[in-house]
Amino acid sequence: MGDSDGEDIKETPELPVEIIVYILSFLHASDRKEASLVCRSWYYASQDLRFQKNVTFCFPASASSLELVRGLGRKSRCSLIISQLDGFSMSRSLLLEVGLCLGSKLESLALPGSSITEASLLALLPRLTSLRRLDLRGLDSLFMSGAFLSREEHRQQVRSALSGLEELDLSDLRYLSDLTFNRLTGCTPRLRRLSLAGCHIAFEFDPYLGCPVGAVEDSSALLSLRNLRKLLTEQKSTLVALDLSRTSITPESLRTVAQVQDLVLEELCLHGCKELTDYSVEALVKHQLSLQRLDISACTELTSRSVEAIAQGLKSLTHLSLSRDWRITEKGLADLLSVSSLRSLDLSECLHVSGTEIVKGLTGSSASRAQLETLSLKSCTYIRDLAVFSLAQLLGDTLCELDLTSCVNVTDLSVCAIATYLQKLVVLRLGWCKEVTDWGLLGMVETTKCVPDEEMGDKGPRFTRTFGNMGFFKPPRLPFEERPKLVTQNDLEQFRQQAGASLLALSRLQELDLSACSKLTDSSITQVVRHADLHRLSLSMLPEITDASLASVAWYCRSLTSLALSHCPGISDRGVAQAVPYLHRLQHLYLSCCDKITDRSLFLLVQHCKRLRTLDISRCKNISATTMDLLQSQLPFLENVHYKFIGGADLTLTL
């Protein structure tokens, strides 16, 4: 660069694309997007193949989507999620454009919330020669008539295009029958993953013909177990994952599926199959020894007998969900945690679990116990500080995600243990842990448990003026009436000088949930919620926090994409004005029941948060409908807006 004497300005030589690619590899995806706008060289570098893995473009059907699809035609490969398609000309034109521009490049296609015609899809599918994943969940319009793929010429065209399809999602199809199922799966001979979650599958009795299922070949009215078993037999060499969640599968039917000769499943999802029993799980474990992922959550008839069977039989298991299996107790958990391959365990809403047996199972040598990376104990109300402290010590080297939501007996001691031992945590959820205070987040010891009651000294009993308490004395203070000693400025100075483990020690955090921890104040939020990589933060239902917390969070956590501040009466326009200039990545914002938020905040969001996709301002009485309409017209990516009862609307019901 030239100086004031007028020397010639020397241009900086352009960096090689390889070096720019190397620089961009250290950035978050949203940062790479911003960097790609610097110049043409940086744009080309951002399009490098290493950055294009698992990139999915999601958009609703509209006239502007046509140009987007044409632009995607320059990519070597891509995946699409297109919503709100219908049978009108614009949707037909969009699907036709997808086929023309992306036919040989499209790897995955999903059409949620759509109602397209058979002709539209049949015009598209033969062009998708590289498709590996197809999601048709909920597309009842395709299968209602029963004529989908009924013509042989159509089946031949689709078969030649989808011969390499590996994943097929047919969830929540009410009109799926043997005939349509056979026609479609006949065009996909190499399936690896199949989902039939929520489908109406007749496992034992045909209600239309009044006879056992299987007595009639290829029913046009329903999908039968016999037909499903036929598919599993035909594609047993490739099929490794099956989802039968929310179906009425019976124990005998599950046994029939598990016993298909030479079928080796690695993943099985049975969420919400309420008729399953311990017998069915034992039969499953006996015949499918290679299962790595098993979801039997919300199967309310299962007991600890199923846990014992899984622990004894599935030695390759990596992910297990037992969420909402209310009959499960501590029994068998110690053996389960001795499965060395286990990486993820979900025990949320297992109300009888206290953590004792989990700790027992983890106390062995590291080679013979589970190396958990994800643990959910949500709503396990028997979990206490001792269990959390022990788990934190035992899982310090591996645990990345911990969910203690609604563990009401968890206190500051647990938070200190987590901050001390679990420094690899990426996700921490402490919502509704109402005993957690500022002291726990700061990693300090509270010297006095509560503010001294001036009325309760050694003055003897105190009489009251009424007789409403079954006696003449003032009733004792209850535990939930006690408030923690407030953190003073001197305490904060001590915190800054100490080397104790506060929440700051969790430097890798990307998600933090502190909602409804009602004893938290600005004193801790402003000091410890300072995580540069934090993406999702919930501070909802914290009545004591003010604009100071919001401003501090925005300054230190500039990577936030989701921020929840609902039911925080101390948050106002002033805090929003201080925060939004630093929250350019924000996509989801929740401000319901924040009475101090006005139209001014919405104008600030329009100015600074261009990527906003979700906004909740329900029951914000100082926001007008006119400003809300302006916001929706100015933010191009805004999809979900919740604005019930804004502007001081009357909440009373009129009959």
Coordinates of C-alpha atoms in Angstrom, one line a residue, residues 162-643:
L162 CA -34.4 -45.7 -8.7
S163 CA -32.4 -48.9 -8.9
G164 CA -29.8 -47.3 -6.6
L165 CA -32.2 -45.9 -4.0
E166 CA -31.0 -46.8 -0.5
E167 CA -33.5 -45.0 1.8
L168 CA -37.3 -44.9 1.5
D169 CA -39.6 -43.1 4.0
L170 CA -43.3 -44.0 3.7
S171 CA -44.3 -42.8 7.2
D172 CA -47.8 -41.7 8.0
L173 CA -49.4 -42.9 4.8
R174 CA -53.0 -43.8 5.6
Y175 CA -53.8 -45.3 2.2
L176 CA -50.7 -47.5 1.7
S177 CA -51.8 -51.0 0.6
D178 CA -50.1 -54.2 -0.4
L179 CA -50.6 -53.4 -4.1
T180 CA -49.1 -49.8 -4.0
F181 CA -46.4 -50.9 -1.6
N182 CA -45.3 -53.8 -3.9
R183 CA -45.3 -51.6 -7.0
L184 CA -43.1 -49.0 -5.3
T185 CA -40.6 -51.3 -3.6
G186 CA -40.4 -53.4 -6.7
C187 CA -38.7 -50.4 -8.3
T188 CA -36.2 -50.1 -5.4
P189 CA -34.4 -53.5 -5.2
R190 CA -31.4 -52.3 -3.1
L191 CA -33.0 -50.6 -0.1
R192 CA -30.9 -50.2 3.1
R193 CA -33.4 -48.2 5.2
L194 CA -37.2 -48.4 5.2
S195 CA -39.6 -46.4 7.4
L196 CA -43.3 -47.3 7.8
A197 CA -43.8 -45.3 11.0
G198 CA -47.4 -44.5 11.6
C199 CA -48.8 -46.6 8.8
H200 CA -51.9 -48.6 9.1
I201 CA -50.4 -52.1 9.0
A202 CA -52.7 -55.1 9.6
F203 CA -50.6 -57.5 11.7
E204 CA -53.2 -60.2 12.5
F205 CA -56.7 -59.6 11.2
D206 CA -58.1 -58.2 8.0
P207 CA -61.1 -56.0 9.1
Y208 CA -62.3 -55.7 5.5
L209 CA -62.6 -59.4 4.7
G210 CA -63.1 -60.7 8.1
C211 CA -60.3 -63.3 7.9
P212 CA -56.7 -63.6 9.1
V213 CA -54.2 -61.5 7.3
G214 CA -52.4 -63.4 4.5
A215 CA -55.4 -65.3 3.3
V216 CA -55.7 -62.9 0.4
E217 CA -52.8 -62.0 -1.9
D218 CA -51.9 -58.3 -2.5
S219 CA -54.8 -56.5 -0.7
S220 CA -55.8 -53.2 -2.3
A221 CA -57.2 -51.9 1.0
L222 CA -54.4 -52.4 3.6
L223 CA -50.8 -53.2 4.1
S224 CA -50.3 -56.6 5.8
L225 CA -47.6 -58.3 7.8
R226 CA -47.4 -61.1 5.2
N227 CA -46.5 -58.5 2.6
L228 CA -43.9 -56.8 4.8
R229 CA -42.3 -60.1 5.6
K230 CA -42.1 -60.8 1.8
L231 CA -40.2 -57.6 1.2
L232 CA -37.8 -58.3 4.1
T233 CA -37.1 -61.7 2.6
E234 CA -36.5 -60.3 -0.9
Q235 CA -34.2 -57.5 0.3
K236 CA -32.5 -59.2 3.3
S237 CA -29.1 -58.9 1.7
T238 CA -29.2 -55.1 1.8
L239 CA -31.8 -54.0 4.4
V240 CA -30.2 -52.9 7.7
A241 CA -32.6 -50.4 9.2
L242 CA -36.4 -50.6 9.8
D243 CA -38.8 -48.2 11.4
L244 CA -42.1 -49.5 12.6
S245 CA -42.8 -46.8 15.2
R246 CA -46.4 -46.0 16.1
T247 CA -47.8 -49.1 14.6
S248 CA -50.0 -51.7 16.3
I249 CA -47.3 -54.4 15.9
T250 CA -47.9 -57.3 18.3
P251 CA -45.3 -59.5 20.1
E252 CA -45.9 -62.4 17.7
S253 CA -45.6 -60.1 14.7
L254 CA -42.3 -58.7 15.9
R255 CA -41.0 -62.2 16.4
T256 CA -42.1 -63.0 12.8
V257 CA -40.1 -60.0 11.5
A258 CA -37.0 -60.8 13.7
Q259 CA -37.0 -64.5 12.5
V260 CA -36.7 -63.7 8.7
Q261 CA -33.9 -65.9 7.6
D262 CA -30.6 -64.2 7.0
L263 CA -32.1 -60.8 7.8
V264 CA -29.4 -58.8 9.8
L265 CA -30.8 -55.6 11.1
E266 CA -28.5 -52.9 12.5
E267 CA -31.1 -50.3 13.4
L268 CA -34.7 -50.9 14.6
C269 CA -37.1 -48.2 15.7
L270 CA -40.3 -49.3 17.6
H271 CA -41.2 -46.0 19.3
G272 CA -44.8 -45.9 20.7
C273 CA -45.6 -49.6 19.9
K274 CA -47.7 -50.0 23.0
E275 CA -48.6 -53.6 22.5
L276 CA -45.1 -54.9 22.8
T277 CA -44.1 -56.9 25.9
D278 CA -40.9 -58.2 27.4
Y279 CA -41.5 -61.5 25.6
S280 CA -41.2 -59.7 22.2
V281 CA -38.0 -57.9 23.2
E282 CA -36.5 -61.2 24.3
A283 CA -37.4 -62.8 21.0
L284 CA -36.0 -59.8 19.1
V285 CA -32.7 -60.0 21.0
K286 CA -32.4 -63.7 20.4
H287 CA -32.7 -63.4 16.6
Q288 CA -31.1 -60.0 15.8
L289 CA -27.8 -60.1 17.7
S290 CA -26.2 -57.4 15.4
L291 CA -28.5 -54.5 16.4
Q292 CA -26.5 -51.3 17.0
R293 CA -29.4 -48.9 17.4
L294 CA -32.6 -49.7 19.2
D295 CA -35.5 -47.4 20.0
I296 CA -38.2 -48.9 22.2
S297 CA -39.3 -45.7 23.8
A298 CA -43.0 -45.2 24.9
C299 CA -43.5 -48.9 24.8
T300 CA -45.3 -48.7 28.1
E301 CA -45.7 -52.5 28.8
L302 CA -42.0 -53.1 28.9
T303 CA -40.2 -53.7 32.3
S304 CA -36.7 -54.2 33.5
R305 CA -36.8 -57.7 32.1
S306 CA -36.4 -56.2 28.7
V307 CA -33.3 -54.2 29.9
E308 CA -31.7 -57.4 31.2
A309 CA -32.4 -59.2 27.9
I310 CA -30.8 -56.3 25.9
A311 CA -27.8 -56.2 28.2
Q312 CA -27.2 -59.9 27.8
G313 CA -27.8 -60.3 24.1
L314 CA -26.9 -57.1 22.2
K315 CA -23.1 -56.7 22.7
S316 CA -22.7 -54.4 19.7
L317 CA -25.4 -51.9 20.8
T318 CA -24.3 -48.3 20.5
H319 CA -27.6 -46.3 20.9
L320 CA -30.6 -47.3 23.1
S321 CA -33.7 -45.3 23.9
L322 CA -36.0 -46.3 26.8
S323 CA -37.7 -43.0 27.1
R324 CA -41.2 -43.0 28.7
D325 CA -41.0 -46.8 29.5
W326 CA -42.5 -46.0 32.9
R327 CA -42.3 -49.5 34.3
I328 CA -38.5 -49.7 34.0
T329 CA -36.6 -49.5 37.4
E330 CA -33.0 -49.6 38.4
K331 CA -32.8 -53.4 37.8
G332 CA -30.6 -54.4 34.9
L333 CA -29.1 -50.9 34.3
A334 CA -25.8 -51.9 35.9
D335 CA -25.5 -54.8 33.4
L336 CA -26.6 -52.5 30.5
L337 CA -23.8 -50.0 31.3
S338 CA -21.3 -52.9 31.2
V339 CA -21.9 -53.1 27.4
S340 CA -18.7 -51.5 26.2
S341 CA -20.0 -50.4 22.8
L342 CA -22.9 -48.3 24.2
R343 CA -22.5 -44.6 23.4
S344 CA -26.0 -43.1 23.8
L345 CA -28.6 -43.9 26.5
D346 CA -32.0 -42.2 26.8
L347 CA -33.8 -42.8 30.1
S348 CA -36.0 -39.7 30.1
E349 CA -39.2 -40.0 32.0
C350 CA -38.2 -43.3 33.5
L351 CA -39.6 -42.2 36.8
H352 CA -38.1 -45.0 39.0
V353 CA -34.5 -44.4 38.0
S354 CA -32.3 -42.9 40.6
G355 CA -28.9 -43.4 39.0
T356 CA -27.5 -45.8 41.6
E357 CA -27.2 -48.8 39.2
I358 CA -25.9 -46.6 36.4
V359 CA -23.0 -45.5 38.6
K360 CA -22.5 -49.1 39.6
G361 CA -22.3 -50.3 36.0
L362 CA -19.8 -47.6 35.2
T363 CA -17.4 -48.3 38.0
G364 CA -15.6 -51.1 36.2
S365 CA -12.5 -50.7 34.1
S366 CA -12.8 -48.4 31.1
A367 CA -12.5 -51.4 28.7
S368 CA -15.4 -53.2 30.1
R369 CA -17.9 -50.4 30.6
A370 CA -19.9 -48.1 28.4
Q371 CA -18.2 -45.0 27.0
L372 CA -21.3 -42.8 27.0
E373 CA -21.3 -39.7 24.8
T374 CA -25.0 -38.9 25.3
L375 CA -27.1 -39.4 28.4
S376 CA -30.7 -38.2 29.0
L377 CA -32.2 -38.3 32.5
K378 CA -35.0 -35.8 31.8
S379 CA -37.8 -36.0 34.4
C380 CA -36.1 -38.7 36.4
T381 CA -37.1 -37.0 39.6
Y382 CA -35.2 -39.5 41.9
I383 CA -31.9 -38.2 40.5
R384 CA -30.0 -36.4 43.2
D385 CA -26.6 -34.6 43.6
L386 CA -24.7 -37.7 44.6
A387 CA -25.7 -39.5 41.4
V388 CA -24.8 -36.5 39.2
F389 CA -21.5 -36.1 41.0
S390 CA -20.5 -39.7 40.5
L391 CA -21.6 -39.7 36.9
A392 CA -19.6 -36.6 36.2
Q393 CA -16.5 -38.2 37.6
L394 CA -17.0 -41.4 35.7
L395 CA -17.9 -39.9 32.3
G396 CA -15.6 -36.9 32.2
D397 CA -13.6 -38.2 29.3
T398 CA -16.4 -39.0 26.9
L399 CA -19.8 -37.3 27.7
C400 CA -20.8 -34.6 25.2
E401 CA -24.5 -34.3 25.8
L402 CA -26.3 -34.3 29.2
D403 CA -30.0 -33.7 29.8
L404 CA -31.2 -33.1 33.4
T405 CA -34.3 -31.3 32.5
S406 CA -36.9 -31.4 35.3
C407 CA -34.6 -33.3 37.7
V408 CA -36.1 -31.2 40.5
N409 CA -33.6 -32.4 43.2
V410 CA -30.5 -31.3 41.4
T411 CA -28.8 -28.3 43.1
D412 CA -25.8 -26.2 42.8
L413 CA -23.5 -29.1 43.8
S414 CA -24.4 -30.9 40.6
V415 CA -23.7 -27.8 38.5
C416 CA -20.3 -27.5 40.1
A417 CA -19.5 -31.2 39.5
I418 CA -20.6 -30.8 35.8
A419 CA -18.4 -27.8 35.3
T420 CA -15.4 -29.5 37.0
Y421 CA -15.5 -32.9 35.4
L422 CA -17.5 -32.7 32.1
Q423 CA -15.5 -30.2 30.2
K424 CA -16.1 -31.9 26.9
L425 CA -19.9 -31.1 27.1
V426 CA -21.4 -29.7 23.9
V427 CA -25.1 -29.8 25.1
L428 CA -26.3 -29.2 28.6
R429 CA -29.9 -29.0 29.6
L430 CA -30.9 -27.9 33.1
G431 CA -34.4 -26.6 32.4
W432 CA -36.8 -26.6 35.4
C433 CA -34.0 -27.5 37.9
K434 CA -35.4 -24.9 40.3
E435 CA -32.8 -25.4 43.0
V436 CA -30.0 -24.2 40.8
T437 CA -28.9 -20.6 41.7
D438 CA -26.3 -18.1 40.7
W439 CA -23.8 -19.7 43.1
G440 CA -23.9 -22.9 41.2
L441 CA -23.2 -21.3 37.8
L442 CA -20.5 -19.2 39.3
G443 CA -18.8 -22.2 40.9
M444 CA -18.8 -20.6 44.3
V445 CA -19.9 -21.7 47.8
E446 CA -22.8 -19.9 49.3
T447 CA -21.8 -19.0 52.9
T448 CA -25.4 -18.4 54.1
K449 CA -28.2 -20.6 52.8
C450 CA -30.9 -18.0 53.1
V451 CA -31.5 -14.4 54.3
P452 CA -31.9 -14.5 58.1
D453 CA -35.4 -14.1 59.3
E454 CA -35.5 -11.1 61.6
E455 CA -38.7 -12.4 63.2
M456 CA -37.3 -15.8 64.0
G457 CA -34.5 -15.3 66.5
D458 CA -34.4 -16.6 70.0
K459 CA -37.4 -14.5 71.0
G460 CA -39.6 -17.5 71.6
P461 CA -42.9 -18.2 69.8
R462 CA -44.7 -15.3 68.1
F463 CA -48.5 -15.0 68.3
T464 CA -50.5 -14.1 65.3
R465 CA -53.7 -12.1 65.1
T466 CA -55.8 -14.9 63.6
F467 CA -56.5 -18.5 64.4
G468 CA -56.3 -19.8 60.8
N469 CA -53.3 -22.1 61.3
M470 CA -54.7 -24.6 63.8
G471 CA -52.9 -22.9 66.6
F472 CA -51.7 -19.6 67.9
F473 CA -48.2 -19.6 66.5
K474 CA -46.7 -18.4 63.3
P475 CA -46.1 -21.5 61.0
P476 CA -42.5 -22.4 60.2
R477 CA -40.9 -21.4 57.0
L478 CA -41.1 -24.2 54.3
P479 CA -38.1 -25.2 52.2
F480 CA -39.5 -23.8 48.9
E481 CA -40.0 -20.4 50.6
E482 CA -36.3 -20.0 51.2
R483 CA -34.4 -17.7 48.8
P484 CA -30.7 -18.0 48.2
K485 CA -28.4 -15.3 49.5
L486 CA -28.0 -12.7 46.7
V487 CA -24.7 -12.4 45.0
T488 CA -23.0 -9.1 45.9
Q489 CA -20.4 -7.0 44.1
N490 CA -17.8 -8.3 46.5
D491 CA -18.8 -11.9 45.6
L492 CA -18.3 -11.1 41.9
E493 CA -14.8 -9.7 42.6
Q494 CA -14.0 -12.9 44.4
F495 CA -15.3 -14.9 41.5
R496 CA -13.1 -13.1 39.0
Q497 CA -10.0 -13.9 41.2
Q498 CA -10.7 -17.5 41.9
A499 CA -9.8 -20.5 39.8
G500 CA -12.8 -22.6 40.6
A501 CA -14.9 -24.4 38.0
S502 CA -17.8 -22.2 36.9
L503 CA -19.9 -22.7 33.8
L504 CA -17.2 -20.9 31.9
A505 CA -15.1 -24.1 32.1
L506 CA -17.5 -25.7 29.5
S507 CA -15.8 -23.9 26.6
R508 CA -17.2 -26.3 24.0
L509 CA -20.9 -25.7 24.8
Q510 CA -23.2 -25.3 21.7
E511 CA -26.5 -25.7 23.5
L512 CA -27.5 -24.5 27.0
D513 CA -31.0 -24.7 28.5
L514 CA -31.6 -22.8 31.8
S515 CA -35.3 -22.2 31.4
A516 CA -37.4 -22.0 34.5
C517 CA -34.4 -22.0 36.8
S518 CA -36.2 -19.1 38.5
K519 CA -33.5 -18.3 41.1
L520 CA -31.0 -17.2 38.5
T521 CA -30.3 -13.5 38.1
D522 CA -28.1 -11.1 36.1
S523 CA -25.3 -11.8 38.5
S524 CA -24.5 -15.2 37.0
I525 CA -25.9 -14.9 33.4
T526 CA -23.7 -11.8 32.7
Q527 CA -20.5 -13.5 34.1
V528 CA -20.6 -17.1 32.9
V529 CA -22.7 -17.3 29.7
R530 CA -19.8 -16.4 27.5
H531 CA -19.4 -19.2 25.1
A532 CA -18.2 -18.2 21.6
D533 CA -19.6 -21.4 19.9
L534 CA -23.0 -21.4 21.7
H535 CA -25.7 -21.8 19.1
R536 CA -28.9 -22.5 21.1
L537 CA -29.7 -20.8 24.4
S538 CA -32.9 -20.8 26.5
L539 CA -33.4 -18.4 29.3
S540 CA -37.2 -18.5 29.3
M541 CA -39.1 -18.1 32.6
L542 CA -36.3 -16.4 34.4
P543 CA -38.2 -13.5 36.2
E544 CA -35.1 -11.9 37.7
I545 CA -33.0 -11.3 34.6
T546 CA -33.0 -7.9 32.8
D547 CA -31.7 -6.2 29.7
A548 CA -28.2 -6.5 31.2
S549 CA -28.3 -10.3 30.7
L550 CA -29.5 -10.0 27.1
A551 CA -26.9 -7.5 26.2
S552 CA -24.1 -9.6 27.7
V553 CA -25.2 -12.8 26.0
A554 CA -25.4 -11.0 22.6
W555 CA -21.9 -9.6 23.1
Y556 CA -20.2 -12.8 24.1
C557 CA -22.3 -15.4 22.2
R558 CA -22.4 -14.1 18.7
S559 CA -22.9 -17.5 17.1
L560 CA -26.4 -17.8 18.5
T561 CA -29.0 -19.2 16.1
S562 CA -31.8 -19.8 18.6
L563 CA -32.6 -17.6 21.7
A564 CA -35.6 -18.2 24.0
L565 CA -36.6 -15.4 26.4
S566 CA -40.3 -16.1 26.8
H567 CA -41.9 -15.0 30.1
C568 CA -39.0 -12.8 31.0
P569 CA -40.7 -9.6 32.3
G570 CA -37.4 -7.7 32.7
I571 CA -36.6 -7.8 29.0
S572 CA -37.4 -4.6 27.1
D573 CA -36.8 -2.7 23.9
R574 CA -33.6 -1.3 25.4
G575 CA -32.1 -4.8 25.8
V576 CA -33.1 -5.8 22.2
A577 CA -31.5 -2.6 20.9
Q578 CA -28.3 -3.5 22.6
A579 CA -28.3 -7.1 21.5
V580 CA -29.5 -7.5 17.9
P581 CA -26.5 -5.7 16.3
Y582 CA -24.4 -8.7 17.3
L583 CA -26.9 -11.4 16.5
H584 CA -26.7 -11.5 12.7
R585 CA -26.9 -15.4 12.7
L586 CA -30.1 -15.5 14.7
Q587 CA -32.8 -17.7 13.1
H588 CA -35.2 -18.5 16.0
L589 CA -36.3 -15.9 18.6
Y590 CA -38.9 -16.5 21.3
L591 CA -40.3 -13.4 23.2
S592 CA -43.8 -14.4 24.2
C593 CA -45.3 -12.7 27.2
C594 CA -42.5 -10.1 27.4
D595 CA -44.8 -7.1 28.1
K596 CA -42.0 -4.5 27.7
I597 CA -41.4 -5.4 24.1
T598 CA -42.9 -3.0 21.6
D599 CA -43.0 -2.2 17.9
R600 CA -39.5 -0.7 18.2
S601 CA -38.0 -4.2 18.8
L602 CA -39.6 -5.5 15.6
F603 CA -38.1 -2.6 13.5
L604 CA -34.7 -3.5 15.0
L605 CA -35.1 -7.2 14.0
V606 CA -35.9 -6.1 10.5
Q607 CA -32.7 -4.1 10.4
H608 CA -30.3 -6.6 11.9
C609 CA -31.6 -10.1 11.9
K610 CA -32.1 -10.9 8.2
R611 CA -31.9 -14.6 8.7
L612 CA -34.8 -14.9 11.1
R613 CA -37.0 -17.9 10.4
T614 CA -39.1 -18.3 13.6
L615 CA -40.5 -15.5 15.8
D616 CA -42.8 -15.9 18.8
I617 CA -44.3 -12.6 20.2
S618 CA -47.5 -14.1 21.5
R619 CA -49.2 -12.1 24.3
C620 CA -46.9 -9.1 23.8
K621 CA -49.5 -6.5 24.5
N622 CA -47.5 -3.5 23.1
I623 CA -47.0 -4.8 19.6
S624 CA -49.4 -3.8 16.8
A625 CA -50.7 -6.0 14.0
T626 CA -49.6 -3.4 11.5
T627 CA -45.9 -3.7 12.5
M628 CA -46.2 -7.5 12.5
D629 CA -47.4 -7.4 8.9
L630 CA -44.5 -5.1 8.0
L631 CA -42.0 -7.5 9.6
Q632 CA -43.3 -10.5 7.6
S633 CA -43.0 -8.5 4.4
Q634 CA -39.4 -7.5 5.1
L635 CA -37.8 -10.7 6.3
P636 CA -37.4 -13.1 3.4
F637 CA -36.7 -16.3 5.4
L638 CA -39.4 -15.8 8.0
E639 CA -41.5 -19.0 8.0
N640 CA -43.1 -19.4 11.5
V641 CA -44.6 -16.4 13.2
H642 CA -46.6 -16.8 16.5
Y643 CA -48.5 -13.6 17.4

